[in-house]
mmCIF file of C-alpha atoms in Angstrom:
data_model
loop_
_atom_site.group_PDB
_atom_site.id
_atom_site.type_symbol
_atom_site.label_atom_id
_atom_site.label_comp_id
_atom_site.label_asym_id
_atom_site.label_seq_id
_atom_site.Cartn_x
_atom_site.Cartn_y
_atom_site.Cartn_z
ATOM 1 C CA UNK A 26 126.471 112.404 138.438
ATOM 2 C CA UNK A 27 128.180 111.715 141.361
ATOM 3 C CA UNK A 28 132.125 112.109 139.622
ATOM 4 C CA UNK A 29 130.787 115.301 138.082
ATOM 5 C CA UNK A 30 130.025 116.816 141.297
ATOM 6 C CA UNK A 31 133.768 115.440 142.179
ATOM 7 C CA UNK A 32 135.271 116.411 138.960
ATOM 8 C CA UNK A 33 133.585 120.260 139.835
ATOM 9 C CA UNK A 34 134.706 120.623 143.270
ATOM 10 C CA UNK A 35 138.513 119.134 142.284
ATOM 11 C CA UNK A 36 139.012 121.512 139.531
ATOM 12 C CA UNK A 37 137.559 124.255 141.191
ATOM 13 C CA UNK A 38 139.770 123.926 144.114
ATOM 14 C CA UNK A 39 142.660 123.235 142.125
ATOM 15 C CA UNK A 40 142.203 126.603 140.337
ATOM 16 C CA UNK A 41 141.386 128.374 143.850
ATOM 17 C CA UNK A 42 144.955 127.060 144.589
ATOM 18 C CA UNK A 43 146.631 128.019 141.661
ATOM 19 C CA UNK A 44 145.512 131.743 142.155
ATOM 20 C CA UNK A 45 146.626 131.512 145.781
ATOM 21 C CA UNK A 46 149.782 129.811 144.496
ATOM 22 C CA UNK A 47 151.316 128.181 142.125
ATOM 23 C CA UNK A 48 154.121 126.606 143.619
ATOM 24 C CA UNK A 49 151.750 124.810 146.286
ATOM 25 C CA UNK A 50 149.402 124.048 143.181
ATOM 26 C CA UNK A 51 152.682 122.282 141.775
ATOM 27 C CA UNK A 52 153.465 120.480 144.933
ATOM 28 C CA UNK A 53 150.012 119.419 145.444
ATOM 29 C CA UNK A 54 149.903 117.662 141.552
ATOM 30 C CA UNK A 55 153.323 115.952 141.732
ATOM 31 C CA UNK A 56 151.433 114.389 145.085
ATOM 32 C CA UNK A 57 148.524 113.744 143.715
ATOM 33 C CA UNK A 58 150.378 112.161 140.761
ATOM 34 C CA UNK A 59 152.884 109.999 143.419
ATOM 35 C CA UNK A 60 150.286 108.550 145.335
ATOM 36 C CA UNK A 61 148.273 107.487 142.110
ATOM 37 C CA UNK A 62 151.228 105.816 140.521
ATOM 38 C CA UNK A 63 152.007 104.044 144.301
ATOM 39 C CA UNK A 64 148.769 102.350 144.252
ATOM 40 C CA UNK A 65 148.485 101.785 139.966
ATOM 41 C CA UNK A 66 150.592 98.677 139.553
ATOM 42 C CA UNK A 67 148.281 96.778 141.980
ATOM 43 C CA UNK A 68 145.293 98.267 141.477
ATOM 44 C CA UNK A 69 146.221 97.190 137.464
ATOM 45 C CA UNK A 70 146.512 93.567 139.161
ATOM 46 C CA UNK A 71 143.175 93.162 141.030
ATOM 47 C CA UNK A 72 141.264 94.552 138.240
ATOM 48 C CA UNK A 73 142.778 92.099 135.836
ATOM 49 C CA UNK A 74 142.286 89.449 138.393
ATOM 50 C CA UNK A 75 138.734 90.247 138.953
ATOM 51 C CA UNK A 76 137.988 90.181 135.465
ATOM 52 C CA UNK A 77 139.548 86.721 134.951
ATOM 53 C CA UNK A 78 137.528 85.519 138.171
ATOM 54 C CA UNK A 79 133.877 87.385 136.524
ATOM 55 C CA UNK A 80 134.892 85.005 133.483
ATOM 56 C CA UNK A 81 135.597 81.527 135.250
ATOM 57 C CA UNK A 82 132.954 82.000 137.092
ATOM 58 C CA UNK A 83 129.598 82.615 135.732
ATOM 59 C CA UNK A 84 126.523 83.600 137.255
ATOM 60 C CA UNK A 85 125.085 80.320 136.635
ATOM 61 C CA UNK A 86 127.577 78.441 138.593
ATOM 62 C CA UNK A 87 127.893 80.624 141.413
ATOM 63 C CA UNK A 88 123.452 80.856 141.512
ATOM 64 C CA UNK A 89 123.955 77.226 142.126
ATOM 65 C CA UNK A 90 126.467 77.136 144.979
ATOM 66 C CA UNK A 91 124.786 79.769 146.598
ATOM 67 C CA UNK A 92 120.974 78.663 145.608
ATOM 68 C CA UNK A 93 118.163 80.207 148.710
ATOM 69 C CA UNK A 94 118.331 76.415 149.184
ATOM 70 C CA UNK A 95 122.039 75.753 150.256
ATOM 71 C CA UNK A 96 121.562 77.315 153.652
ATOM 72 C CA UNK A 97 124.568 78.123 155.887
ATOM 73 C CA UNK A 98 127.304 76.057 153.764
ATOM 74 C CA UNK A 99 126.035 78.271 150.980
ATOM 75 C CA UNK A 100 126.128 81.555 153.153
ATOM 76 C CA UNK A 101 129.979 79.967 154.124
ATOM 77 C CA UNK A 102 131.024 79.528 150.308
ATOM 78 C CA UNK A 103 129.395 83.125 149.304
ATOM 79 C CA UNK A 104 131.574 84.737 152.173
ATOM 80 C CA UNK A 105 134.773 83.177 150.683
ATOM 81 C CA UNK A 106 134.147 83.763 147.243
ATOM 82 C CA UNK A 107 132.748 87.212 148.130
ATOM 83 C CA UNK A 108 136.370 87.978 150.217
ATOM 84 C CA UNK A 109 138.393 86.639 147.435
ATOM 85 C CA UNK A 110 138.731 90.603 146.475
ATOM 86 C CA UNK A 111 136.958 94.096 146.588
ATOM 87 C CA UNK A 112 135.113 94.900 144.299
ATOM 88 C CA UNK A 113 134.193 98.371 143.702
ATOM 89 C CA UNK A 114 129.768 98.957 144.427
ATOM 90 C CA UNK A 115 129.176 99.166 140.531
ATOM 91 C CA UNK A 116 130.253 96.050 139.366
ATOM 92 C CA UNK A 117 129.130 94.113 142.311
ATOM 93 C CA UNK A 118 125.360 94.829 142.881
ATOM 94 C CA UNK A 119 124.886 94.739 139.410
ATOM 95 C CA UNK A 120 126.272 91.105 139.173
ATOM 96 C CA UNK A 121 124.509 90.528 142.700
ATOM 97 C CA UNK A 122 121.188 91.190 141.048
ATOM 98 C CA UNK A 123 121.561 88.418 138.162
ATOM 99 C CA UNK A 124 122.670 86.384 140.821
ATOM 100 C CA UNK A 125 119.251 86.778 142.469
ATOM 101 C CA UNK A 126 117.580 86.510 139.062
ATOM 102 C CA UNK A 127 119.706 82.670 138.485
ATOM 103 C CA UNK A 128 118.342 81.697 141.583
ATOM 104 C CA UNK A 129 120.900 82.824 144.633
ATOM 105 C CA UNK A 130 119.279 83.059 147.939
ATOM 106 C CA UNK A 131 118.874 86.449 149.675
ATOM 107 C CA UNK A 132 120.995 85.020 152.583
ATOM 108 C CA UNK A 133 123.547 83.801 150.763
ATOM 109 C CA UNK A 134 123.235 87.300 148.957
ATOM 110 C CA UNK A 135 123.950 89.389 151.783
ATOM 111 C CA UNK A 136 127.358 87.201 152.816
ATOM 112 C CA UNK A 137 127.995 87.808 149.537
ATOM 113 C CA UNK A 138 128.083 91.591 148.934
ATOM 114 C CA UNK A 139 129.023 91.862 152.533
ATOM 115 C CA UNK A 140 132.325 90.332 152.221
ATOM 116 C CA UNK A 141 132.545 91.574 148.471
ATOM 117 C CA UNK A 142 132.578 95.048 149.278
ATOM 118 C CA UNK A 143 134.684 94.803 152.758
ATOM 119 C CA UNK A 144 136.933 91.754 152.727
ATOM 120 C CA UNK A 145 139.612 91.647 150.111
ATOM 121 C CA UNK A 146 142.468 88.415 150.351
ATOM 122 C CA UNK A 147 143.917 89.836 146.683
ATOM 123 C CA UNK A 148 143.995 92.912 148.202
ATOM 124 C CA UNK A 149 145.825 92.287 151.705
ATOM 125 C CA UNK A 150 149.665 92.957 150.965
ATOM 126 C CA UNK A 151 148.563 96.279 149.816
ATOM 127 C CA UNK A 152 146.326 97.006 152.976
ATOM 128 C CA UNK A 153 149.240 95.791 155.185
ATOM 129 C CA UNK A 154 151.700 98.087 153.336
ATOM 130 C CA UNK A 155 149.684 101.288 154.203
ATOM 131 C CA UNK A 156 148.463 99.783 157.877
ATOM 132 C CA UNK A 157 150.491 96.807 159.222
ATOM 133 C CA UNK A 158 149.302 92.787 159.405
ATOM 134 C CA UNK A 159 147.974 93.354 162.500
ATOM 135 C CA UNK A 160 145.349 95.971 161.712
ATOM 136 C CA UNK A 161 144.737 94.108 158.249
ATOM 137 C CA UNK A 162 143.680 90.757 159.595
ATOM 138 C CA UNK A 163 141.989 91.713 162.419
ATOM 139 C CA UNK A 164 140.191 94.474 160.306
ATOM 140 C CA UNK A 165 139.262 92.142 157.213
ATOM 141 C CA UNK A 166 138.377 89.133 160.125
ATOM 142 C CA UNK A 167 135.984 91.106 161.928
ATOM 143 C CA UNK A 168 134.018 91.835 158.593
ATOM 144 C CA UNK A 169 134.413 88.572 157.513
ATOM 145 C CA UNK A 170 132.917 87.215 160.881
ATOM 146 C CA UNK A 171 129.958 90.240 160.974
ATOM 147 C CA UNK A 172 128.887 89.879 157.434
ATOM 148 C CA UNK A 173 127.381 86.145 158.828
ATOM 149 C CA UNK A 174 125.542 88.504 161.263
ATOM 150 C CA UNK A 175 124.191 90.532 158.562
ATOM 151 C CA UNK A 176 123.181 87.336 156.749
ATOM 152 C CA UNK A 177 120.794 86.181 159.594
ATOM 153 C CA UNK A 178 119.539 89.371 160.140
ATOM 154 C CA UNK A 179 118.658 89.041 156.346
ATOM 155 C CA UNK A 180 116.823 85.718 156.290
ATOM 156 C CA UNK A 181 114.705 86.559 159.080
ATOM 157 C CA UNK A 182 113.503 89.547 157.494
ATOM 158 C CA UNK A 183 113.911 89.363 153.711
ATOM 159 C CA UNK A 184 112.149 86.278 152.281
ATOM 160 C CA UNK B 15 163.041 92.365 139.263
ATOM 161 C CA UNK B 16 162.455 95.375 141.797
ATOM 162 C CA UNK B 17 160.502 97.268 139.355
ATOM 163 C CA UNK B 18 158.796 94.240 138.410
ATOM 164 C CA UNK B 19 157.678 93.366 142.030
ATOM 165 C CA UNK B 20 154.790 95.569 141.960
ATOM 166 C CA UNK B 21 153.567 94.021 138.782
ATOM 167 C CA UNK B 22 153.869 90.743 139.658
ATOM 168 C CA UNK B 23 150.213 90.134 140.189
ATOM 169 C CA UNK B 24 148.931 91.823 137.100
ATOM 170 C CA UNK B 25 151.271 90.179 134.675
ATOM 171 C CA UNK B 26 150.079 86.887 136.146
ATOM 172 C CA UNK B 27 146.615 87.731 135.557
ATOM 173 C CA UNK B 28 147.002 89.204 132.066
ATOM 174 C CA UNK B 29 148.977 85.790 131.035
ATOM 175 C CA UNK B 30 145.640 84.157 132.692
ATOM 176 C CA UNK B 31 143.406 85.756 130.200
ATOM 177 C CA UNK B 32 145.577 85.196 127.130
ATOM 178 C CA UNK B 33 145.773 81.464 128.146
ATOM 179 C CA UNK B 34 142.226 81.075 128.922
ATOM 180 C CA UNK B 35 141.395 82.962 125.417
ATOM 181 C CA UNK B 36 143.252 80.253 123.560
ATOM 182 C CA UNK B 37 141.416 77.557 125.255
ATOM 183 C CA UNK B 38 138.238 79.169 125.435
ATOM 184 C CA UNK B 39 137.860 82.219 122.821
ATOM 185 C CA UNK B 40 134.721 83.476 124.288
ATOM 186 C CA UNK B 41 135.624 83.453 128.184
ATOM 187 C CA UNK B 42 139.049 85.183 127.351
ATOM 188 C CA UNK B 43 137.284 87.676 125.786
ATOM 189 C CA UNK B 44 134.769 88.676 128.248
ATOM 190 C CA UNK B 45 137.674 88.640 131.003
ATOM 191 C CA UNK B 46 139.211 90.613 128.919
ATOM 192 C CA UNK B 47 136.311 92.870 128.377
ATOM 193 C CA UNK B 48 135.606 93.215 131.628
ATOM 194 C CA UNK B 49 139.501 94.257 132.655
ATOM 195 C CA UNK B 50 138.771 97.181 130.009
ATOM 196 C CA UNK B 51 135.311 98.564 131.307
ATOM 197 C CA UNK B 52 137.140 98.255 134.527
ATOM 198 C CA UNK B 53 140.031 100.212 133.823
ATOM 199 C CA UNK B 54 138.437 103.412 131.846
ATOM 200 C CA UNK B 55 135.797 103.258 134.907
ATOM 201 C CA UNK B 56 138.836 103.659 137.289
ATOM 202 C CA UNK B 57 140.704 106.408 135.238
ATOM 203 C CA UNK B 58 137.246 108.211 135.262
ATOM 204 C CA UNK B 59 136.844 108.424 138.846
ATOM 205 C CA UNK B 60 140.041 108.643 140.215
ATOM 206 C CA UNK B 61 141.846 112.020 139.039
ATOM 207 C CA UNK B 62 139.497 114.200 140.814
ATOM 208 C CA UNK B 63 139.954 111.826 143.987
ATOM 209 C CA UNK B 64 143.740 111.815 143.823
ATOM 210 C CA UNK B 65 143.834 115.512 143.214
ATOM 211 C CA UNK B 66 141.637 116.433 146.448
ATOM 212 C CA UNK B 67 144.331 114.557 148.036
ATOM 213 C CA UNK B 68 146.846 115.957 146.972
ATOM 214 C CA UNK B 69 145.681 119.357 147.143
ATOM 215 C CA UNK B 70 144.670 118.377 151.099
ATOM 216 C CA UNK B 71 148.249 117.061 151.602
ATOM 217 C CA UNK B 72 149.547 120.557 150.765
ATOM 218 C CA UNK B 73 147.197 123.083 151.374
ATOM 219 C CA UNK B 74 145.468 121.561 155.059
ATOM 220 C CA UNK B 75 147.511 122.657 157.583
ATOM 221 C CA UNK B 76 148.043 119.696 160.794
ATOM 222 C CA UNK B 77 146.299 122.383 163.170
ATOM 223 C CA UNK B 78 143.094 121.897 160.854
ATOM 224 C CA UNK B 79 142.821 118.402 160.621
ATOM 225 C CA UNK B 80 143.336 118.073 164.564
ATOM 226 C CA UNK B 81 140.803 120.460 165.198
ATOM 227 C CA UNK B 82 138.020 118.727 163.074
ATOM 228 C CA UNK B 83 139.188 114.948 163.512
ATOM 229 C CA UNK B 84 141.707 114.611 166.071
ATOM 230 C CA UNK B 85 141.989 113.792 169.720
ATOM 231 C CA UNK B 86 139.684 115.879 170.988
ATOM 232 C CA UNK B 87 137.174 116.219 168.034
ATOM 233 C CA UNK B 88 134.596 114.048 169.963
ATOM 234 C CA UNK B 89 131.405 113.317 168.292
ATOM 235 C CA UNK B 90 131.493 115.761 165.221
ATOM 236 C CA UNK B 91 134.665 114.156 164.115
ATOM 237 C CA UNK B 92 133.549 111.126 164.195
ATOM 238 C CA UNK B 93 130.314 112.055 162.196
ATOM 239 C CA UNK B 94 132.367 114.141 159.775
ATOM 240 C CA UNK B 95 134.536 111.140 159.228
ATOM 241 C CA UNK B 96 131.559 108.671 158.342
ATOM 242 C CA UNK B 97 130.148 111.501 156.134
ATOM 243 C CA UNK B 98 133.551 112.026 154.264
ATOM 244 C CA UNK B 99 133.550 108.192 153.638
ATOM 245 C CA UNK B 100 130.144 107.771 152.606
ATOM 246 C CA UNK B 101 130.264 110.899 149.858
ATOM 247 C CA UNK B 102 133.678 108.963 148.317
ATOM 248 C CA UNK B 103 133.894 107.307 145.110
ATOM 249 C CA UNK B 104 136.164 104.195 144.355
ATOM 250 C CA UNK B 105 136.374 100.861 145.580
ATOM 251 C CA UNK B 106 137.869 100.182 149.378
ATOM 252 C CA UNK B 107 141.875 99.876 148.174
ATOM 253 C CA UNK B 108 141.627 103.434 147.422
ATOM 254 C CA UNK B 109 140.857 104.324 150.801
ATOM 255 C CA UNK B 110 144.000 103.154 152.136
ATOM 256 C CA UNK B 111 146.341 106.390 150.854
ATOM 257 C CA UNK B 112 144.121 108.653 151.428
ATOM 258 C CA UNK B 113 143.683 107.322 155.658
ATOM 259 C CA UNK B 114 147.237 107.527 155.943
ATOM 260 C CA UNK B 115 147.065 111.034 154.137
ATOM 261 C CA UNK B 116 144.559 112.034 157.285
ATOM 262 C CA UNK B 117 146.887 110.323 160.022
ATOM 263 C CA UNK B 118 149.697 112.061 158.554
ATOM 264 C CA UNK B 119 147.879 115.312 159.356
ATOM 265 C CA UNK B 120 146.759 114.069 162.747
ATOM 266 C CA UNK B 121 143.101 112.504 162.317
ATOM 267 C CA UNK B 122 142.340 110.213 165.169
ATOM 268 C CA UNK B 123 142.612 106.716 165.087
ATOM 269 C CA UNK B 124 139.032 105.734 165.547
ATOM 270 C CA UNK B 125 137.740 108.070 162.795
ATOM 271 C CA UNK B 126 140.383 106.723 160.721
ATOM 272 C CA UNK B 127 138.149 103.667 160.832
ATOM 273 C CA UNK B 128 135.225 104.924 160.938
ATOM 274 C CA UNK B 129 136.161 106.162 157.281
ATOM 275 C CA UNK B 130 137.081 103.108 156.198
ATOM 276 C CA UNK B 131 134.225 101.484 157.283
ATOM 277 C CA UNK B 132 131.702 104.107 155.831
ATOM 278 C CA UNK B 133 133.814 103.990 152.824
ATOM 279 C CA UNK B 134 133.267 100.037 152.581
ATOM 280 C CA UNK B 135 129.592 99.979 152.883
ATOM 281 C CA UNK B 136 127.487 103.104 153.453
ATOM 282 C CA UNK B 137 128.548 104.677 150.277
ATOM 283 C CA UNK B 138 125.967 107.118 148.764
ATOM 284 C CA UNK B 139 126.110 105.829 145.115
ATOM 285 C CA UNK B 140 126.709 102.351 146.941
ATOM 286 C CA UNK B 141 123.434 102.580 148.790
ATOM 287 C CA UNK B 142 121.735 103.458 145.580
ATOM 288 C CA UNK B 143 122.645 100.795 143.486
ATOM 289 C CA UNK B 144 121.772 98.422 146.191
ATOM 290 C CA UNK B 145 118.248 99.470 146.685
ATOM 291 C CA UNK B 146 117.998 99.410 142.610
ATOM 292 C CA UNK B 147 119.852 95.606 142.184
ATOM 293 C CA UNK B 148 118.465 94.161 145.438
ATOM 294 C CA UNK B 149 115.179 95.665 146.241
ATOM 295 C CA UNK B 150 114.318 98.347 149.168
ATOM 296 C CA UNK B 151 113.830 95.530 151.831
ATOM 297 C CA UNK B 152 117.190 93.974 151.918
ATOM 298 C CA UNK B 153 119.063 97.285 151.111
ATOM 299 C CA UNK B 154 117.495 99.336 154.061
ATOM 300 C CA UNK B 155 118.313 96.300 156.069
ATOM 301 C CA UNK B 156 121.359 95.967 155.210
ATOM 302 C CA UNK B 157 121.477 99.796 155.537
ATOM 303 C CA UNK B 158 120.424 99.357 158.854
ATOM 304 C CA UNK B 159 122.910 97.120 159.934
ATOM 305 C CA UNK B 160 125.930 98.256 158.387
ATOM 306 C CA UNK B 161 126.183 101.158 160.446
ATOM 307 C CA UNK B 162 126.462 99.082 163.561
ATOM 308 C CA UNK B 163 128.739 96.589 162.158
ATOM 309 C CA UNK B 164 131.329 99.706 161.768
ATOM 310 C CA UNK B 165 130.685 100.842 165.107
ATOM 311 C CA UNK B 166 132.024 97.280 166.301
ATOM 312 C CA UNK B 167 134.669 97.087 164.109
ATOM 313 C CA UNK B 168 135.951 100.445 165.171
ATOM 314 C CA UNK B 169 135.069 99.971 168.722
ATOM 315 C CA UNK B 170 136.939 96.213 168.877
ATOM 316 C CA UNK B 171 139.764 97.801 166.850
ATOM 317 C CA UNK B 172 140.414 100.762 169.681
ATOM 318 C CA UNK B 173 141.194 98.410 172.177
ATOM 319 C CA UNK B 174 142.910 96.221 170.103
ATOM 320 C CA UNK B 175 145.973 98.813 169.718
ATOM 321 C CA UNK B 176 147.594 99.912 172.470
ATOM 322 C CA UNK B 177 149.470 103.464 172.513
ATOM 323 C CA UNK B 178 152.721 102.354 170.893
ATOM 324 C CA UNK B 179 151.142 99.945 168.214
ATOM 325 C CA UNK B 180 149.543 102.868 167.595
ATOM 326 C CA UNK B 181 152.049 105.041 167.576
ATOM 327 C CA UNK B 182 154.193 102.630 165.047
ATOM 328 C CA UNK B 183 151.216 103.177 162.572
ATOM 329 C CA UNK B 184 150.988 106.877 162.493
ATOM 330 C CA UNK B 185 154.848 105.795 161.953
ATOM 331 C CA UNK B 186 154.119 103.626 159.167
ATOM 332 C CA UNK B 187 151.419 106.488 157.600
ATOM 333 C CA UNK B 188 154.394 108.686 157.626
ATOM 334 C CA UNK B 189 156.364 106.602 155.601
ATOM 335 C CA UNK B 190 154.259 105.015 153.185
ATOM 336 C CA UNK B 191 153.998 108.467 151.314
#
């Protein structure tokens, strides 16, 4: 739903351009085209890493290190398995929600999605290519530190 | 091995899977499975990304993107760049070009991470899927949260950069391409 309203407003704005003109149109695809191919061969790596990782590690073992009974060393190990890389929103909830159903607590949950969805290790030398190591590591620390935050916050209120 | 470089990572991985599938037919499979779903998903929601990009790059004059979410763009550029990160698609790497796109054209530094940060968690589609997977208590909550956590991050970030590290990034976003 969502890419069709994106598909929509792309193509109509590509054609807008390409009445307005063409050479710009041109300019704007062999972009559009340049930065897609800078970021394919490693965005072809952490999608072949993260489906060797979904594979090794199955939502049965990963319930069990991060069962509602494991407390903060389980909230620990579901932050560093959750920062291993980014995953994009539509593989992880969906895997978040069988790991509820095998018995992961909602704690643990949180530090897991958290860090999931803003801390990536796999993908740091790209990060630093387009920002610096500076930015990177204080950026992906700071998540990795406030997504314990959010996992209190959690616990208290979710039971 | 220069061309290679960039592959590096994925070439490990895909030997991974093949290994894995001769010691454990099922697993390899599923990995492999999974890589597949993955990668149609991706070509299926990023042409339309890459070509607003693109078509921004050329067609956005500097003045523009100053005047909306640069230097002086106070509040409303800061709320326009949560909202442009929350209404993305893709996951967070795919961010990255398209910030230094907007620092090439003069966004401010702050609302270059408040975009990132929106783009990481507040997500429409993001949101939705959360509330569906995890139930409407911990997804408003974490809802609830999130927003402040990107305030901090943005807010320790400022400081941490002084004018010329700054400066040397916009650099960097120049370059990068």
């Amino acid at each position: 739903m969502q890419t069709t309203i994106f598909y929509g407003v792309a193509l109509s704005l590509l054609l807008l351009s390409f009445i307005k003109d063409r050479q710009k149109t041109r300019r704007s695809l062999v972009k559009a085209w340049k930065s897609f191919q800078n970021i394919l061969p490693q965005m072809l790596g952490m999608i072949t890493s993260i489906g060797l990782l979904l594979a090794l590690l199955s939502p049965a073992v990963i319930s069990e290190v991060i069962g509602s009974s494991s407390g903060w060393w389980g909230v620990l190990l579901a932050a560093v398995i959750g920062s291993i890389t980014l995953i994009p929103a539509f593989v992880a909830f969906p895997m978040a929600a069988i790991l509820l159903e095998n018995g992961a607590g909602y704690m643990q949950l949180s530090a897991f999605v958290s860090t999931l969805t803003m801390v990536g290790v796999i993908t740091l030398p790209l990060e630093i290519r387009f920002f610096g190591k500076k930015f990177t590591i204080l950026r992906n620390s700071l998540a990795f530190a406030l997504s314990f935050v959010v996992a209190f916050v959690i616990s208290k209120v979710v039971h | 091995m220069k061309r290679i470089k960039p592959y590096l990572l994925f070439l490990i991985a895909a030997a991974l899977i093949a290994l894995l599938y001769i010691i454990n037919p099922p697993m390899g499979s599923k990995a492999a499975v999974t890589v597949l779903s993955s990668f149609k998903e991706m070509l299926f929601i990023l042409p339309p990304v890459f070509i607003l990009l693109g078509l921004l790059d050329i067609w956005v004059p500097r003045e523009t993107m100053v005047r909306f979410m640069g230097e002086g763009s106070g509040l409303k550029g800061a709320l326009l760049s949560f909202l442009l990160g929350s209404a993305a698609a893709g996951p967070l790497y795919v961010v990255f070009p398209i910030a230094a796109a907007f620092m090439r054209k003069g966004a401010k530094f702050t609302n270059i991470l408040i975009l990132i940060g929106a783009w990481s968690t507040t997500k429409i589609p993001m949101v939705l899927f959360e509330l569906s997977a995890m139930g409407l208590k911990f997804g408003l909550t974490r809802l609830a949260l999130n927003i402040p956590v990107i305030l901090i991050i943005t807010f320790v970030m400022g400081r941490a950069f002084s004018e010329e590290e700054r400066a040397a990034l916009y650099e960097r976003a120049e370059q990068v391409d």
